Amino acid sequence: MTTKSNSINLDGKASSSPLLSSTPRQRLVTKDGHCALRPPLCSTGSWRGALSRAWLLALQDLWGLLVGLRWRWVLLAFCSSFLAHWLLFACMWYLLAHLNGDLAVQDHDAPPQGHVVCVKHITSFTAAFSFSLETQLTIGYGTMFPSGDCPSAIALLAVQMLLGLMLEAFITGAFVAKIARPQKRAGAIQFSPHAVVGQYQGQMCLMLRATNMLQRPLVDVKVSAVLYKEHEGQALHQTSLDFHLDQLGQQPCPFFIFPLTFYHSLDRQSPLYPTLCEGTSNHFELVVFLSALQEGTGDSCQKRTSYLRQEIQFDRRFVPALGMDSRGRYMVSTQHFDTTHSKESLNKDCVVQINGDGSDRME
């Protein structure tokens, strides 16, 4: 069946160049999975109102903000929060000494009769800061210590210890949560920069490849996609797409240790059929999601990427990335992970049928 210009047909006759050059559009999702859309915080008002609203929303989700920050900013927040806490209570200890008249006492070891020194030897702000530091870090009091006969000092001491413990718990929890984030594990998952359209088991399919860069396997791997396409009357229309892996169908892949090629059938029921097989000029973006579980902890992780029209190659297939050496051992070739070739057959020394790909003998 013959199709429109710059399109493919069901017999596999196609051009390897991308379809239809169009005006560049902003991506919704970058190739490394980050959201590229920056919606306005408010439709009316000045930029100052938008900025204040942004700060308000950030403070409402302070925990998520801290965990999501880069490590340099987390370390800065760690140091500045403790320093601000010490300085705050240094001011309060100095204010207590001033209000109690301790700063005017020449000898704290022999105060005037009837005068109770709340904290011994706080005679300056530097001494107050040192006492605040000793209290918070429980270093142990030396010459400076609070008097049991001064209720104000005991109350202030309790307040500082309670707030200090809360601050330490919050910062420690943020450090642990940031280190254990499953998103870091998802960084070891890599997608092919291009998707390809070609024949697979006698059917036209859209194919993409993913690999696990670490030796630690992932389990229960699922790949799904959402097609964002321009429609009249609606800027972007969302349609879900299913990808399958060999004969597993919609079942998740139980073991992810070598590069896998996922397939989407381009039949007439596919939302991509009008665009890829009939050559319609509507702009679209295909956002792909790979979800998996970590074998050791069971934590879920997700990796995202997206493909535009110009990032889909036609009448191509992926070069096999898994081969066998002369000793009969399987080897993964990272240099062939994202390499594609035309549908003509390759010269092969041996063929390994894994994930639907024939694999070259690898030296």
Coordinates of C-alpha atoms in Angstrom, one line a residue:
M1 CA 0.0 0.0 0.0
T2 CA 1.5 3.3 -1.1
T3 CA 1.4 6.1 1.5
K4 CA 1.9 9.9 1.5
S5 CA 5.2 11.6 1.0
N6 CA 7.8 11.2 3.8
S7 CA 6.0 8.2 5.2
I8 CA 6.5 4.4 5.4
N9 CA 4.2 1.6 4.1
L10 CA 3.3 -1.7 5.6
D11 CA 5.6 -3.5 3.1
G12 CA 8.6 -2.0 4.8
K13 CA 9.5 0.5 2.0
A14 CA 10.7 3.6 3.7
S15 CA 13.2 6.3 3.9
S16 CA 15.7 6.3 6.7
S17 CA 15.5 10.0 7.2
P18 CA 13.1 11.6 9.8
L19 CA 9.7 12.6 8.7
L20 CA 8.8 16.2 7.8
S21 CA 11.0 18.9 9.0
S22 CA 8.9 21.3 11.1
T23 CA 9.4 24.3 13.3
P24 CA 11.4 23.4 16.4
R25 CA 9.2 22.9 19.4
Q26 CA 10.0 23.0 23.1
R27 CA 10.2 19.5 24.6
L28 CA 7.9 18.5 27.4
V29 CA 10.5 16.0 28.8
T30 CA 14.3 16.2 28.1
K31 CA 16.3 13.2 27.0
D32 CA 17.5 12.6 30.5
G33 CA 13.9 12.6 31.9
H34 CA 13.6 16.1 33.4
C35 CA 10.5 18.2 32.9
A36 CA 11.2 21.0 30.5
L37 CA 7.9 22.8 31.0
R38 CA 7.9 25.9 33.3
P39 CA 4.3 26.9 33.9
P40 CA 3.6 30.4 35.3
L41 CA 2.8 30.5 39.0
C42 CA 0.1 33.0 38.5
S43 CA -1.7 34.4 35.5
T44 CA -2.0 38.0 36.9
G45 CA 0.0 40.2 39.1
S46 CA 3.6 41.3 39.1
W47 CA 6.7 39.2 39.2
R48 CA 7.1 40.0 42.9
G49 CA 3.8 38.3 43.6
A50 CA 4.8 35.3 41.6
L51 CA 8.1 35.1 43.4
S52 CA 6.5 35.3 46.8
R53 CA 4.0 32.6 45.8
A54 CA 6.9 30.4 44.7
W55 CA 8.6 30.8 48.1
L56 CA 5.3 30.1 49.9
L57 CA 4.8 26.9 47.9
A58 CA 8.4 25.8 48.6
L59 CA 8.1 26.4 52.3
Q60 CA 4.9 24.3 52.4
D61 CA 7.0 21.4 51.0
L62 CA 10.2 22.1 52.9
W63 CA 11.1 18.4 53.2
G64 CA 10.7 17.7 49.5
L65 CA 12.6 20.8 48.7
L66 CA 15.6 19.8 50.9
V67 CA 15.7 16.3 49.6
G68 CA 15.5 17.4 46.0
L69 CA 18.3 20.0 46.2
R70 CA 21.8 19.3 44.9
W71 CA 24.4 18.1 47.4
R72 CA 26.2 21.5 47.4
W73 CA 23.0 23.2 48.5
V74 CA 22.2 20.5 51.0
L75 CA 25.6 20.9 52.7
L76 CA 25.2 24.7 52.6
A77 CA 21.8 24.4 54.3
F78 CA 23.3 22.0 56.9
C79 CA 26.0 24.4 57.8
S80 CA 23.9 27.5 57.8
S81 CA 21.1 26.0 59.8
F82 CA 23.3 24.9 62.6
L83 CA 25.3 28.2 62.6
A84 CA 22.0 30.2 62.7
H85 CA 20.8 28.0 65.6
W86 CA 24.0 28.6 67.6
L87 CA 23.9 32.4 66.9
L88 CA 20.3 32.7 67.8
F89 CA 20.8 31.1 71.2
A90 CA 24.1 32.9 71.7
C91 CA 22.0 36.1 71.4
M92 CA 19.5 34.8 73.9
W93 CA 22.1 33.7 76.4
Y94 CA 23.8 37.1 76.1
L95 CA 20.4 38.8 76.5
L96 CA 19.7 36.7 79.6
A97 CA 23.0 37.7 81.1
H98 CA 22.3 41.4 80.3
L99 CA 18.8 41.4 81.8
N100 CA 20.0 39.5 84.9
G101 CA 22.9 41.9 85.4
D102 CA 25.6 39.3 85.1
L103 CA 27.6 41.4 82.6
A104 CA 28.2 44.0 85.3
V105 CA 29.5 41.5 87.8
Q106 CA 33.3 41.7 87.9
D107 CA 34.0 38.3 89.6
H108 CA 31.4 35.5 88.8
D109 CA 33.1 33.3 91.4
A110 CA 32.3 35.8 94.1
P111 CA 29.1 37.7 93.1
P112 CA 27.5 40.4 95.3
Q113 CA 25.4 39.1 98.1
G114 CA 21.9 38.2 96.9
H115 CA 22.8 38.1 93.2
V116 CA 22.4 34.8 91.4
V117 CA 24.6 34.4 88.3
C118 CA 22.5 32.5 85.7
V119 CA 25.5 31.3 83.7
K120 CA 29.0 31.5 85.1
H121 CA 31.6 33.5 83.1
I122 CA 29.3 34.8 80.3
T123 CA 30.9 38.3 80.1
S124 CA 30.8 38.8 76.4
F125 CA 29.0 37.7 73.2
T126 CA 31.9 35.5 72.3
A127 CA 31.5 33.7 75.7
A128 CA 27.8 33.4 75.0
F129 CA 28.4 31.8 71.6
S130 CA 30.9 29.4 73.1
F131 CA 28.3 28.4 75.7
S132 CA 25.6 27.9 73.1
L133 CA 28.0 25.7 71.1
E134 CA 28.8 23.6 74.2
T135 CA 25.1 23.2 75.1
Q136 CA 24.0 22.2 71.6
L137 CA 26.9 19.7 71.0
T138 CA 26.8 18.4 74.6
I139 CA 30.6 18.8 74.8
G140 CA 30.5 19.2 78.5
Y141 CA 30.5 22.3 80.6
G142 CA 33.8 23.7 81.9
T143 CA 34.1 27.0 83.7
M144 CA 30.8 28.1 82.1
F145 CA 27.7 26.3 83.4
P146 CA 24.1 27.3 84.2
S147 CA 23.1 27.8 87.8
G148 CA 20.3 25.6 89.3
D149 CA 19.0 28.6 91.2
C150 CA 18.2 30.6 88.0
P151 CA 14.9 29.3 86.5
S152 CA 15.2 31.4 83.4
A153 CA 18.5 29.7 82.5
I154 CA 17.1 26.2 83.0
A155 CA 14.1 27.1 80.8
L156 CA 16.2 28.5 78.1
L157 CA 18.5 25.5 78.3
A158 CA 15.5 23.1 77.8
V159 CA 14.2 25.1 74.8
Q160 CA 17.6 25.1 73.1
M161 CA 18.1 21.3 73.6
L162 CA 14.6 20.5 72.3
L163 CA 14.9 22.7 69.2
G164 CA 18.4 21.4 68.6
L165 CA 17.3 17.8 68.7
M166 CA 14.5 18.6 66.2
L167 CA 17.0 20.3 63.9
E168 CA 19.4 17.4 64.1
A169 CA 16.7 14.8 63.4
F170 CA 15.4 16.8 60.4
I171 CA 18.9 17.3 58.9
T172 CA 19.9 13.7 59.5
G173 CA 16.7 12.4 58.0
A174 CA 17.2 14.5 54.9
F175 CA 20.7 13.2 54.5
V176 CA 19.6 9.6 54.8
A177 CA 16.6 10.1 52.5
K178 CA 18.7 11.8 49.9
I179 CA 21.3 9.0 49.9
A180 CA 18.7 6.3 49.7
R181 CA 16.6 7.9 46.9
P182 CA 15.7 5.3 44.2
Q183 CA 16.1 8.0 41.6
K184 CA 19.9 7.6 41.9
R185 CA 19.5 4.0 40.8
A186 CA 17.4 5.1 37.9
G187 CA 20.4 7.1 36.7
A188 CA 22.1 3.8 35.7
I189 CA 19.3 3.1 33.2
Q190 CA 20.0 4.4 29.7
F191 CA 17.7 4.7 26.7
S192 CA 18.8 4.7 23.1
P193 CA 18.9 8.3 21.8
H194 CA 16.9 7.3 18.7
A195 CA 13.9 5.0 18.3
V196 CA 13.6 3.0 15.1
V197 CA 10.8 1.8 12.9
G198 CA 11.2 -1.5 11.1
Q199 CA 10.0 -5.1 10.6
Y200 CA 9.9 -7.4 13.6
Q201 CA 8.5 -10.9 13.1
G202 CA 6.7 -9.8 9.9
Q203 CA 5.1 -6.7 11.5
M204 CA 5.9 -3.1 11.4
C205 CA 7.0 -2.0 14.9
L206 CA 8.4 1.0 16.7
M207 CA 11.4 -0.1 18.6
L208 CA 13.5 1.4 21.4
R209 CA 16.3 0.0 23.5
A210 CA 17.2 0.3 27.2
T211 CA 20.1 -1.0 29.2
N212 CA 21.1 -1.3 32.8
M213 CA 24.6 0.2 33.2
L214 CA 25.3 -1.5 36.6
Q215 CA 25.9 -5.2 37.3
R216 CA 23.2 -5.1 40.0
P217 CA 20.0 -6.4 38.2
L218 CA 16.6 -4.8 38.3
V219 CA 13.4 -6.9 38.4
D220 CA 9.8 -6.4 37.3
V221 CA 10.7 -4.1 34.5
K222 CA 7.8 -2.4 32.7
V223 CA 7.8 0.1 29.8
S224 CA 4.9 2.3 28.9
A225 CA 4.6 5.5 27.0
V226 CA 2.3 8.5 26.6
L227 CA 1.9 10.2 23.2
Y228 CA 1.4 13.9 23.3
K229 CA 0.0 15.1 20.0
E230 CA -1.4 18.4 18.8
H231 CA -5.2 18.3 18.1
E232 CA -7.5 21.0 16.9
G233 CA -9.2 22.7 19.9
Q234 CA -6.8 21.1 22.3
A235 CA -3.1 22.0 22.5
L236 CA -1.9 18.5 23.5
H237 CA -3.9 15.3 23.5
Q238 CA -2.6 12.4 25.6
T239 CA -2.8 8.8 24.5
S240 CA -1.2 5.8 26.2
L241 CA 0.9 3.3 24.3
D242 CA 1.9 -0.2 25.3
F243 CA 5.3 -1.7 24.6
H244 CA 6.0 -5.5 24.8
L245 CA 9.2 -7.5 25.1
D246 CA 9.5 -10.6 22.8
Q247 CA 6.9 -13.2 23.8
L248 CA 6.3 -11.8 27.3
G249 CA 3.4 -9.7 26.1
Q250 CA 2.3 -7.2 28.7
Q251 CA 4.0 -9.1 31.5
P252 CA 7.0 -7.3 33.2
C253 CA 10.5 -8.4 32.4
P254 CA 11.6 -10.4 35.5
F255 CA 15.4 -9.8 35.0
F256 CA 17.1 -6.7 33.6
I257 CA 20.9 -7.4 33.2
F258 CA 21.6 -6.8 29.4
P259 CA 20.2 -4.4 26.8
L260 CA 16.6 -5.0 26.0
T261 CA 14.6 -3.9 22.9
F262 CA 11.0 -3.0 23.4
Y263 CA 8.4 -3.1 20.6
H264 CA 5.2 -1.3 19.8
S265 CA 3.1 -2.7 17.0
L266 CA 2.2 0.0 14.3
D267 CA -1.1 -1.5 13.3
R268 CA -4.1 0.6 12.4
Q269 CA -5.2 0.6 16.1
S270 CA -1.9 2.3 17.1
P271 CA -2.2 6.0 17.9
L272 CA 1.1 6.5 16.1
Y273 CA -0.2 4.9 12.9
P274 CA -1.6 8.1 11.3
T275 CA 1.7 10.0 12.0
L276 CA 4.3 7.4 11.2
C277 CA 2.5 5.3 8.5
E278 CA 0.3 7.9 6.8
G279 CA 2.6 10.9 7.1
T280 CA 0.3 13.4 8.9
S281 CA 2.1 16.6 9.9
N282 CA 0.9 17.0 13.5
H283 CA 3.6 17.7 16.0
F284 CA 4.0 14.9 18.6
E285 CA 6.3 13.9 21.5
L286 CA 6.5 10.3 22.7
V287 CA 7.4 10.2 26.4
V288 CA 8.6 6.7 27.5
F289 CA 8.6 5.5 31.1
L290 CA 10.6 2.5 32.4
S291 CA 9.6 1.3 35.9
A292 CA 11.6 -1.3 37.8
L293 CA 12.3 -2.6 41.3
Q294 CA 15.6 -2.9 43.0
E295 CA 16.4 -6.5 43.8
G296 CA 18.0 -5.9 47.1
T297 CA 15.6 -3.4 48.7
G298 CA 12.4 -3.7 46.6
D299 CA 12.4 0.1 46.1
S300 CA 10.8 1.3 42.9
C301 CA 12.6 3.5 40.4
Q302 CA 11.5 5.2 37.2
K303 CA 13.5 6.4 34.2
R304 CA 12.0 8.7 31.6
T305 CA 13.0 9.9 28.2
S306 CA 11.2 11.3 25.1
Y307 CA 11.4 11.1 21.3
L308 CA 10.4 13.7 18.8
R309 CA 9.6 13.1 15.2
Q310 CA 13.2 13.8 14.1
E311 CA 14.5 11.3 16.6
I312 CA 12.7 8.3 15.0
Q313 CA 14.6 6.5 12.2
F314 CA 12.8 4.5 9.6
D315 CA 13.5 1.2 8.0
R316 CA 16.3 0.5 10.5
R317 CA 17.0 -1.9 13.3
F318 CA 19.4 -2.0 16.3
V319 CA 22.8 -3.6 16.0
P320 CA 22.9 -6.6 18.4
A321 CA 24.6 -5.5 21.6
L322 CA 24.8 -9.0 23.2
G323 CA 27.2 -11.5 21.7
M324 CA 29.4 -14.5 22.5
D325 CA 33.2 -14.7 22.6
S326 CA 35.3 -17.6 21.5
R327 CA 35.0 -19.2 24.9
G328 CA 31.2 -19.3 24.8
R329 CA 30.7 -16.5 27.2
Y330 CA 28.1 -13.8 26.7
M331 CA 29.4 -10.3 26.4
V332 CA 27.7 -6.9 26.2
S333 CA 29.0 -4.4 23.7
T334 CA 28.3 -0.9 25.0
Q335 CA 29.5 0.7 21.7
H336 CA 26.7 -1.1 19.8
F337 CA 24.0 -0.2 22.3
D338 CA 22.6 2.8 20.3
T339 CA 23.9 1.8 16.9
T340 CA 21.4 1.2 14.1
H341 CA 21.7 -0.2 10.6
S342 CA 19.6 -0.7 7.5
K343 CA 17.5 -3.7 7.0
E344 CA 20.1 -5.5 4.8
S345 CA 21.6 -8.5 6.5
L346 CA 24.9 -8.4 8.3
N347 CA 27.9 -10.8 8.0
K348 CA 27.7 -13.0 11.1
D349 CA 30.0 -15.6 12.5
C350 CA 27.4 -16.9 15.0
V351 CA 23.9 -15.8 15.9
V352 CA 22.5 -15.6 19.4
Q353 CA 18.7 -15.2 19.6
I354 CA 18.2 -13.1 22.7
N355 CA 15.4 -10.5 23.0
G356 CA 14.6 -10.9 19.3
D357 CA 18.0 -9.8 18.1
G358 CA 20.6 -11.7 16.2
S359 CA 24.0 -11.1 17.8
D360 CA 27.4 -10.9 16.1
R361 CA 30.3 -12.8 17.4
M362 CA 32.2 -10.3 19.5
E363 CA 36.0 -10.4 19.7

